[in-house]
Coordinates of C-alpha atoms (C1' of nucleotides) in Angstrom, one line a residue:
Chain A
M929 CA 53.8 53.1 235.9
E930 CA 56.1 56.1 236.1
K931 CA 58.6 53.6 234.9
F932 CA 56.6 53.1 231.8
K933 CA 56.3 56.8 231.0
G934 CA 60.1 57.1 231.2
L935 CA 60.5 54.7 228.2
D936 CA 61.2 56.1 224.7
E937 CA 58.0 56.8 222.7
E938 CA 58.6 53.9 220.3
K939 CA 58.8 51.2 222.9
Q940 CA 55.8 52.7 224.8
Q941 CA 53.8 52.6 221.6
K942 CA 54.7 49.0 220.8
I943 CA 53.5 47.9 224.2
L944 CA 50.3 50.0 224.0
D945 CA 49.5 48.7 220.6
A946 CA 50.0 45.1 221.6
S947 CA 47.9 45.6 224.7
L948 CA 45.1 47.5 223.1
K949 CA 44.8 44.9 220.4
E950 CA 44.8 42.0 222.8
F951 CA 42.1 43.5 225.0
A952 CA 40.0 44.6 222.1
E953 CA 40.1 41.2 220.5
H954 CA 39.5 39.0 223.6
G955 CA 38.0 41.2 226.3
Y956 CA 39.5 41.7 229.7
E957 CA 39.1 38.2 231.2
K958 CA 40.4 36.3 228.2
A959 CA 43.1 38.6 227.2
S960 CA 46.5 37.0 227.8
T961 CA 49.5 38.9 229.2
N962 CA 51.7 36.2 227.6
R963 CA 50.5 37.1 224.1
I964 CA 50.9 40.8 224.9
V965 CA 54.6 40.5 225.8
K966 CA 55.3 38.2 222.9
E967 CA 53.6 40.7 220.5
A968 CA 55.3 43.7 222.1
G969 CA 58.7 41.9 222.0
I970 CA 59.5 42.3 225.7
G971 CA 60.1 39.8 228.5
K972 CA 57.2 38.8 230.7
G973 CA 58.8 40.5 233.7
M974 CA 58.9 43.9 232.2
L975 CA 55.1 44.2 231.9
F976 CA 54.7 43.7 235.6
Y977 CA 57.7 46.0 236.2
Y978 CA 55.9 48.8 234.4
F979 CA 52.3 47.9 235.6
T980 CA 51.6 46.3 238.9
S981 CA 48.9 44.0 237.5
K982 CA 46.8 43.1 234.5
K983 CA 44.0 45.3 235.9
D984 CA 46.4 48.2 236.4
L985 CA 47.4 47.9 232.7
Y986 CA 43.8 47.8 231.6
E987 CA 43.0 50.9 233.5
Y988 CA 46.0 52.7 232.1
L989 CA 44.8 51.7 228.6
T990 CA 41.3 53.0 229.3
E991 CA 42.5 56.3 230.4
Y992 CA 44.9 56.6 227.6
S993 CA 42.2 55.8 225.0
L994 CA 39.8 58.3 226.5
D995 CA 42.4 61.0 226.4
F996 CA 43.4 60.1 222.9
T997 CA 39.8 60.2 221.7
V998 CA 39.1 63.6 223.2
D999 CA 42.4 65.2 222.0
K1000 CA 42.6 63.8 218.6
Y1001 CA 39.0 63.5 217.7
F1002 CA 36.3 65.3 219.7
Q1003 CA 38.4 68.4 220.2
R1004 CA 39.2 68.8 216.6
V1005 CA 35.7 68.9 215.2
D1006 CA 34.6 72.3 214.0
T1007 CA 31.4 73.0 215.9
S1008 CA 30.9 76.4 214.3
E1009 CA 29.4 74.6 211.3
T1010 CA 25.6 74.8 211.8
D1011 CA 24.6 72.6 208.9
F1012 CA 24.0 69.2 210.5
I1013 CA 25.1 67.1 207.6
E1014 CA 28.1 69.3 206.8
R1015 CA 29.2 68.9 210.4
L1016 CA 28.9 65.2 210.2
K1017 CA 31.0 65.3 207.1
K1018 CA 33.7 67.1 208.9
T1019 CA 33.3 64.8 211.9
A1020 CA 33.8 61.8 209.7
Q1021 CA 37.0 63.3 208.2
V1022 CA 38.5 64.0 211.6
K1023 CA 37.5 60.6 212.9
M1024 CA 39.2 58.9 209.9
E1025 CA 42.4 60.9 210.6
A1026 CA 42.4 59.9 214.2
Q1027 CA 41.7 56.3 213.3
M1028 CA 44.7 56.3 210.9
E1029 CA 46.9 57.6 213.7
N1030 CA 45.9 54.9 216.1
K1031 CA 43.5 52.2 214.9
N1032 CA 43.7 50.2 218.1
V1033 CA 42.4 52.8 220.4
F1034 CA 39.1 52.8 218.6
N1035 CA 38.7 49.1 218.6
F1036 CA 39.6 49.0 222.3
L1037 CA 37.2 51.8 223.2
G1038 CA 34.5 50.2 221.1
T1039 CA 34.6 47.0 223.2
F1040 CA 34.9 49.0 226.4
M1041 CA 31.8 51.0 225.7
L1042 CA 29.7 47.8 225.2
S1043 CA 30.0 47.2 229.0
P1044 CA 31.4 50.4 230.4
G1045 CA 33.3 50.9 233.5
A1046 CA 32.1 48.0 235.5
D1047 CA 34.6 48.6 238.3
M1048 CA 36.8 51.4 237.1
P1049 CA 38.1 53.9 239.6
P1050 CA 36.0 57.0 239.8
H1051 CA 38.3 59.4 238.1
I1052 CA 38.2 57.2 235.0
Q1053 CA 34.4 56.9 235.1
K1054 CA 34.2 60.7 235.3
K1055 CA 36.4 61.0 232.3
Y1056 CA 34.2 58.5 230.4
E1057 CA 31.0 60.4 231.2
H1058 CA 32.7 63.6 230.3
M1059 CA 33.7 62.1 226.9
L1060 CA 30.1 60.9 226.2
E1061 CA 28.7 64.4 227.0
M1062 CA 31.3 66.0 224.8
G1063 CA 30.5 63.6 222.0
N1064 CA 26.9 64.6 222.2
R1065 CA 27.6 68.3 222.1
M1066 CA 30.0 67.8 219.3
I1067 CA 27.2 66.4 217.2
Y1068 CA 24.1 68.3 218.2
E1069 CA 25.0 71.6 219.7
G1070 CA 24.3 74.7 217.7
I1071 CA 22.7 73.0 214.7
D1072 CA 20.5 75.1 212.4
L1073 CA 17.1 73.4 212.7
S1074 CA 15.5 75.6 210.0
L1075 CA 17.3 73.6 207.3
F1076 CA 15.1 70.6 207.9
R1077 CA 11.8 69.9 206.3
D1078 CA 8.8 71.1 208.3
D1079 CA 6.9 67.9 207.9
V1080 CA 9.3 65.6 209.9
D1081 CA 10.3 65.5 213.5
V1082 CA 13.8 66.9 213.6
E1083 CA 14.9 64.6 216.5
K1084 CA 14.0 61.6 214.4
A1085 CA 15.7 63.0 211.3
F1086 CA 18.9 63.4 213.4
R1087 CA 18.8 59.8 214.3
L1088 CA 18.0 58.5 210.8
I1089 CA 20.9 60.5 209.4
R1090 CA 23.3 59.3 212.0
W1091 CA 22.2 55.6 211.6
S1092 CA 22.7 56.0 207.8
I1093 CA 26.2 57.3 208.2
E1094 CA 27.1 54.7 210.8
G1095 CA 25.8 52.1 208.4
Y1096 CA 28.0 53.3 205.6
Q1097 CA 31.0 53.4 207.8
N1098 CA 30.5 49.9 209.1
E1099 CA 30.0 48.5 205.7
L1100 CA 33.1 50.2 204.5
L1101 CA 35.1 49.0 207.5
H1102 CA 33.9 45.5 206.8
K1103 CA 34.8 45.7 203.2
L1104 CA 38.3 46.9 203.8
E1105 CA 38.9 44.4 206.6
G1106 CA 42.2 42.6 206.2
Q1107 CA 43.7 45.1 203.8
N1108 CA 46.5 47.2 205.1
I1109 CA 44.7 50.4 205.9
A1110 CA 47.8 52.5 205.1
H1111 CA 47.9 51.4 201.5
V1112 CA 44.2 52.0 200.7
D1113 CA 43.3 54.9 198.5
F1114 CA 40.3 56.5 200.2
A1115 CA 39.5 59.1 197.6
P1116 CA 36.8 57.1 195.8
Y1117 CA 35.2 56.1 199.2
W1118 CA 35.0 59.8 200.2
D1119 CA 33.3 60.6 196.9
E1120 CA 30.8 57.8 197.4
F1121 CA 30.3 59.0 201.0
Y1122 CA 29.6 62.5 199.7
E1123 CA 27.0 61.2 197.3
Y1124 CA 25.2 59.6 200.2
L1125 CA 25.3 62.8 202.1
D1126 CA 23.8 64.7 199.1
I1127 CA 20.9 62.2 199.0
L1128 CA 20.4 62.8 202.7
K1129 CA 20.3 66.5 202.2
K1130 CA 17.8 66.2 199.3
S1131 CA 15.7 64.0 201.5
F1132 CA 15.7 65.6 204.9
Y1133 CA 16.2 69.2 204.2
K1134 CA 13.8 71.8 202.8
K1135 CA 13.9 72.4 199.2
R1136 CA 15.7 75.7 198.8
E1137 CA 14.3 78.4 196.5
W1138 CA 17.2 78.7 194.2
E1139 CA 16.9 75.0 193.3
Q1140 CA 14.3 74.4 190.6
Chain B
M1094 CA 23.8 12.3 216.6
E1095 CA 20.8 10.0 215.7
K1096 CA 20.9 9.4 219.5
F1097 CA 20.3 13.1 220.0
K1098 CA 17.4 13.3 217.6
G1099 CA 15.7 10.5 219.5
L1100 CA 15.4 12.6 222.6
D1101 CA 12.1 14.3 223.6
E1102 CA 11.8 17.8 222.2
E1103 CA 12.2 19.5 225.5
K1104 CA 15.5 18.0 226.4
Q1105 CA 16.8 18.6 222.9
Q1106 CA 15.8 22.2 223.1
K1107 CA 17.5 22.7 226.5
I1108 CA 20.8 21.3 225.1
L1109 CA 20.5 23.4 221.9
D1110 CA 19.8 26.5 223.9
A1111 CA 22.7 26.0 226.2
S1112 CA 25.0 25.3 223.3
L1113 CA 23.9 28.1 221.0
K1114 CA 24.3 30.5 223.9
E1115 CA 27.7 29.4 224.8
F1116 CA 29.1 29.5 221.3
A1117 CA 27.5 32.8 220.6
E1118 CA 29.0 34.3 223.7
H1119 CA 32.5 32.9 223.5
G1120 CA 33.1 31.8 220.0
Y1121 CA 34.1 28.3 219.0
E1122 CA 37.6 28.1 220.6
K1123 CA 36.8 29.6 223.9
A1124 CA 33.3 28.0 224.3
S1125 CA 33.4 25.4 227.1
T1126 CA 31.6 22.1 226.9
N1127 CA 31.7 22.0 230.8
R1128 CA 29.6 25.2 230.9
I1129 CA 27.3 23.8 228.3
V1130 CA 26.5 20.6 230.2
K1131 CA 26.0 22.5 233.4
E1132 CA 23.6 24.9 231.8
A1133 CA 21.8 22.1 230.0
G1134 CA 21.5 20.1 233.2
I1135 CA 23.1 16.9 231.8
G1136 CA 26.2 14.9 232.6
K1137 CA 29.4 15.5 230.8
G1138 CA 29.3 12.1 229.2
M1139 CA 26.0 12.6 227.5
L1140 CA 27.2 15.5 225.3
F1141 CA 29.8 13.2 223.8
Y1142 CA 27.3 10.4 223.6
Y1143 CA 25.0 12.5 221.5
F1144 CA 27.8 14.3 219.5
T1145 CA 31.2 12.8 218.8
S1146 CA 33.1 16.0 219.5
K1147 CA 32.9 19.7 220.1
K1148 CA 33.3 20.3 216.4
D1149 CA 30.5 17.9 215.6
L1150 CA 28.2 19.7 218.0
Y1151 CA 29.2 23.1 216.4
E1152 CA 28.4 21.9 212.9
Y1153 CA 25.1 20.5 214.0
L1154 CA 24.2 23.9 215.6
T1155 CA 25.2 25.7 212.4
E1156 CA 23.0 23.6 210.2
Y1157 CA 20.2 23.8 212.7
S1158 CA 20.4 27.6 212.8
L1159 CA 20.5 28.0 209.0
D1160 CA 17.5 25.8 208.7
F1161 CA 15.6 27.6 211.4
T1162 CA 16.4 31.0 209.9
V1163 CA 15.2 29.9 206.4
D1164 CA 12.0 28.2 207.7
K1165 CA 10.9 30.6 210.4
Y1166 CA 12.2 33.9 208.9
F1167 CA 13.1 34.1 205.2
Q1168 CA 10.3 31.8 204.0
R1169 CA 7.6 33.7 205.8
V1170 CA 8.3 37.1 204.3
D1171 CA 5.6 38.3 201.9
T1172 CA 7.5 39.0 198.7
S1173 CA 4.4 40.0 196.8
E1174 CA 4.6 43.4 198.5
T1175 CA 6.2 45.7 196.0
D1176 CA 6.5 48.8 198.2
F1177 CA 10.1 48.6 199.6
I1178 CA 9.4 50.2 202.9
E1179 CA 6.2 48.2 203.4
R1180 CA 8.1 45.0 202.7
L1181 CA 10.8 45.9 205.2
K1182 CA 8.0 46.6 207.7
K1183 CA 6.7 43.1 207.3
T1184 CA 10.2 41.7 207.3
A1185 CA 10.8 43.3 210.6
Q1186 CA 7.6 41.8 212.1
V1187 CA 8.5 38.3 210.9
K1188 CA 12.0 38.7 212.1
M1189 CA 10.8 39.7 215.6
E1190 CA 8.4 36.8 215.7
A1191 CA 11.2 34.4 214.8
Q1192 CA 13.5 36.0 217.3
M1193 CA 11.0 35.6 220.1
E1194 CA 10.6 31.9 219.2
N1195 CA 14.4 31.3 219.5
K1196 CA 16.6 34.2 220.5
N1197 CA 19.7 32.1 220.6
V1198 CA 19.7 31.1 217.0
F1199 CA 20.1 34.7 215.9
N1200 CA 22.9 35.5 218.2
F1201 CA 24.7 32.3 217.2
L1202 CA 24.3 33.0 213.5
G1203 CA 25.3 36.5 214.0
T1204 CA 28.7 35.5 215.3
F1205 CA 29.0 32.8 212.7
M1206 CA 28.5 35.2 209.9
L1207 CA 31.3 37.4 211.1
S1208 CA 33.8 34.7 210.1
P1209 CA 31.8 32.3 208.0
G1210 CA 32.3 28.7 207.4
A1211 CA 36.1 28.6 207.9
D1212 CA 36.3 24.8 207.7
M1213 CA 32.7 23.8 207.5
P1214 CA 31.8 20.7 205.5
P1215 CA 30.7 21.6 201.9
H1216 CA 27.0 20.8 202.4
I1217 CA 26.8 23.4 205.2
Q1218 CA 28.7 26.0 203.2
K1219 CA 26.2 25.4 200.4
K1220 CA 23.3 25.9 202.7
Y1221 CA 24.9 29.1 204.0
E1222 CA 25.4 30.6 200.5
H1223 CA 21.8 29.6 199.7
M1224 CA 20.6 31.5 202.7
L1225 CA 22.5 34.6 201.8
E1226 CA 21.1 34.6 198.3
M1227 CA 17.6 34.0 199.6
G1228 CA 18.0 36.9 202.0
N1229 CA 19.0 39.2 199.2
R1230 CA 16.0 38.2 197.0
M1231 CA 13.7 38.5 200.0
I1232 CA 14.6 42.2 200.4
Y1233 CA 15.2 43.4 196.8
E1234 CA 13.3 41.2 194.4
G1235 CA 10.2 42.6 192.7
I1236 CA 10.4 46.1 194.3
D1237 CA 8.4 48.8 192.6
L1238 CA 11.2 51.3 191.7
S1239 CA 8.7 53.9 190.5
L1240 CA 7.8 54.9 194.0
F1241 CA 11.2 56.5 194.6
R1242 CA 12.1 60.1 193.8
D1243 CA 13.6 60.6 190.4
D1244 CA 16.5 62.7 191.7
V1245 CA 18.2 60.0 193.8
D1246 CA 20.0 56.8 192.9
V1247 CA 17.6 54.0 193.9
E1248 CA 20.4 51.6 194.9
K1249 CA 21.8 54.2 197.3
A1250 CA 18.3 54.9 198.7
F1251 CA 17.9 51.2 199.3
R1252 CA 21.0 51.1 201.4
L1253 CA 20.2 54.3 203.3
I1254 CA 16.8 52.9 204.3
R1255 CA 18.3 49.6 205.3
W1256 CA 21.0 51.2 207.4
S1257 CA 18.4 53.4 209.1
I1258 CA 16.2 50.4 210.0
E1259 CA 19.2 48.4 211.2
G1260 CA 20.2 51.4 213.3
Y1261 CA 16.8 51.6 214.9
Q1262 CA 16.8 47.9 215.6
N1263 CA 20.3 47.9 217.2
E1264 CA 19.5 50.8 219.4
L1265 CA 16.3 49.2 220.5
L1266 CA 18.1 45.9 221.2
H1267 CA 20.7 47.8 223.2
K1268 CA 18.0 49.6 225.2
L1269 CA 16.1 46.5 226.0
E1270 CA 19.2 44.5 226.9
G1271 CA 19.0 42.7 230.2
Q1272 CA 15.2 42.9 230.4
N1273 CA 13.2 39.7 230.0
I1274 CA 12.1 40.0 226.4
A1275 CA 9.0 38.0 227.0
H1276 CA 7.7 40.6 229.5
V1277 CA 8.3 43.6 227.3
D1278 CA 5.3 45.4 225.7
F1279 CA 6.4 46.0 222.2
A1280 CA 3.4 48.0 221.0
P1281 CA 5.0 51.5 221.7
Y1282 CA 8.2 50.5 219.9
W1283 CA 6.3 49.3 216.9
D1284 CA 4.5 52.7 216.8
E1285 CA 7.8 54.5 217.0
F1286 CA 9.2 52.3 214.3
Y1287 CA 6.3 53.1 212.0
E1288 CA 6.9 56.8 212.6
Y1289 CA 10.4 56.4 211.4
L1290 CA 9.2 54.5 208.3
D1291 CA 6.7 57.3 207.6
I1292 CA 9.6 59.7 207.6
L1293 CA 11.6 57.5 205.3
K1294 CA 8.7 57.4 202.9
K1295 CA 8.3 61.1 202.9
S1296 CA 12.0 61.5 202.3
F1297 CA 12.8 58.9 199.7
Y1298 CA 9.5 58.4 197.8
K1299 CA 8.0 60.7 195.2
K1300 CA 5.4 63.1 196.5
R1301 CA 2.1 61.5 195.4
E1302 CA -0.6 63.7 193.8
W1303 CA -3.3 63.2 196.4
E1304 CA -1.0 64.6 199.0
Q1305 CA -1.1 68.4 199.2
Chain C
dA261 C1' 88.0 48.3 241.4
dT262 C1' 84.1 47.6 243.8
dT263 C1' 79.6 48.4 244.9
dT264 C1' 75.1 50.0 243.9
dC265 C1' 71.3 50.9 241.0
dT266 C1' 68.2 50.2 237.1
dG267 C1' 66.5 47.4 233.5
dT268 C1' 65.7 43.2 231.7
dT269 C1' 64.9 38.3 231.0
dG270 C1' 62.4 33.9 230.9
dA271 C1' 62.1 29.7 233.7
dC272 C1' 59.1 28.7 237.1
dC273 C1' 54.9 28.5 240.3
dA274 C1' 50.4 27.0 241.8
dC275 C1' 46.2 27.0 239.9
dC276 C1' 42.5 26.4 236.8
dC277 C1' 40.1 24.8 232.9
dT278 C1' 40.2 22.2 228.7
dG279 C1' 38.0 18.3 225.5
dG280 C1' 37.3 13.8 225.9
dT281 C1' 37.3 8.9 228.3
dC282 C1' 35.6 5.3 231.1
dG283 C1' 34.1 2.4 234.8
dA284 C1' 29.9 2.3 237.4
dC285 C1' 25.4 1.9 237.7
dA286 C1' 20.1 2.1 236.8
dG287 C1' 16.2 0.0 234.9
dG288 C1' 13.6 -2.2 231.3
dG289 C1' 13.0 -6.2 228.5
dA290 C1' 14.3 -11.1 227.3
Chain D
dT974 C1' 20.2 -13.9 235.0
dC975 C1' 21.9 -11.3 231.4
dC976 C1' 22.0 -7.9 228.1
dC977 C1' 21.1 -3.3 226.2
dT978 C1' 20.5 1.6 226.4
dG979 C1' 21.1 5.7 228.9
dT980 C1' 23.2 8.4 232.2
dC981 C1' 26.5 10.2 235.3
dG982 C1' 30.7 12.6 237.0
dA983 C1' 35.4 11.6 238.6
dC984 C1' 39.3 11.5 236.2
dC985 C1' 43.1 12.3 232.6
dA986 C1' 46.9 14.6 230.3
dG987 C1' 47.8 18.8 228.4
dG988 C1' 48.0 23.5 228.1
dG989 C1' 47.3 28.3 229.5
dT990 C1' 46.8 31.7 233.6
dG991 C1' 48.6 36.0 236.2
dG992 C1' 52.4 36.8 238.7
dT993 C1' 57.2 36.0 240.9
dC994 C1' 62.0 35.9 241.3
dA995 C1' 66.9 34.6 240.9
dA996 C1' 70.1 35.8 237.7
dC997 C1' 72.4 38.8 235.0
dA998 C1' 74.0 43.1 232.2
dG999 C1' 75.7 47.5 232.1
dA1000 C1' 76.0 52.1 233.6
dA1001 C1' 76.9 55.2 237.4
dA1002 C1' 78.6 56.1 241.8
dT1003 C1' 81.8 55.2 245.3

DNA sequence: ATTTCTGTTGACCACCCTGGTCGACAGGGA
DNA sequence: TCCCTGTCGACCAGGGTGGTCAACAGAAAT
């Protein structure tokens, strides 16, 4: 595993990509080390030279993904923004950037979170819990509640807004499936996304005086 | 396959349940006929006595699930209701009833719809398209648009509301995962659900005169 | 020039599981 | 006694599994 870290970035990334993809697509049990080495373009032996076992590889990937998510996503969200919807807007942008930088990490972590940590070593479980907590703070901490209408439960409004945004993101992801993400022009989708956010503001926020 | 239909209901259902579950959990390729026969409590030979092959079984299940969904779900939704949110409320109730009656069908069809019909015989593809169209009509046809606020695009409001409801349902499903569905008291969840619907009405519908 | 070290390969291992077959057999009717 | 209809599960060839290892390449060290 120290062996692996000594490789040049490019080769490391190729192996990480192949592995993340394989585990994301098939889950731990049914993921195939044979397919991984073929996809990564290395001999079978090397994988078990870098990592002692399939499980060892999987744990390395998990830790790598958690670190990546915290560094490139959670840590970059501007939590000084107190307008809930505006913060979600910025969150979405940062998330998209991180996703462009490494699509596979998100797919991998997605499947991991469906049945988390079953028998992960404690230090990884700690990291995972830390990430969850950080994600929560990133979204909810320091929000200006006075922007919301007085006649709805703010907690519930939070959730409705979050579900709406997740719904849009999922539908977009599904629509763009199969296309080469790098070649897609996202501008019109951002515009559309902002329109949805405007509607959410009109709907869940107080009417402000200067609007007629 | 006519052999299969001659079986008593109970045995048929046991085989259907085992098969739907297996395919839903593992997908077509990785589903195991051995696990199916074990779960269904029949000998290996019988499965291939009833169905000529794994593929034949899969196609039968698909058709069965499509028919079930149309009969027990889509056909039972009251489309005379013109209030969008009210209709969704009724839809959710009918869906829940159908889901209680046969949980496996919904899981199976869920995975099927992710990569639909690849090489299904035409009559099944037809059925699938018919179902999709029916689902669309069931949700959107004959809705009273005048209830919605004038300052938001109704199309977008439709989607936001649908995403919200799907978000709630998914979260609930996730929360109840592992519990025996039959023993859960759903009353409080319905109440909570209605509260969310009320908020959606307040947010996306016009303020009506008789409300202060 | 020789030995040692570090990477690297893919054939190979024992094992497991696959979809599907088939001979054996049970029991009811003719 | 002989079918016929169901029913079973041992069995088949084939393919995939995670992991090993003898062989080798080339650079570094002796």
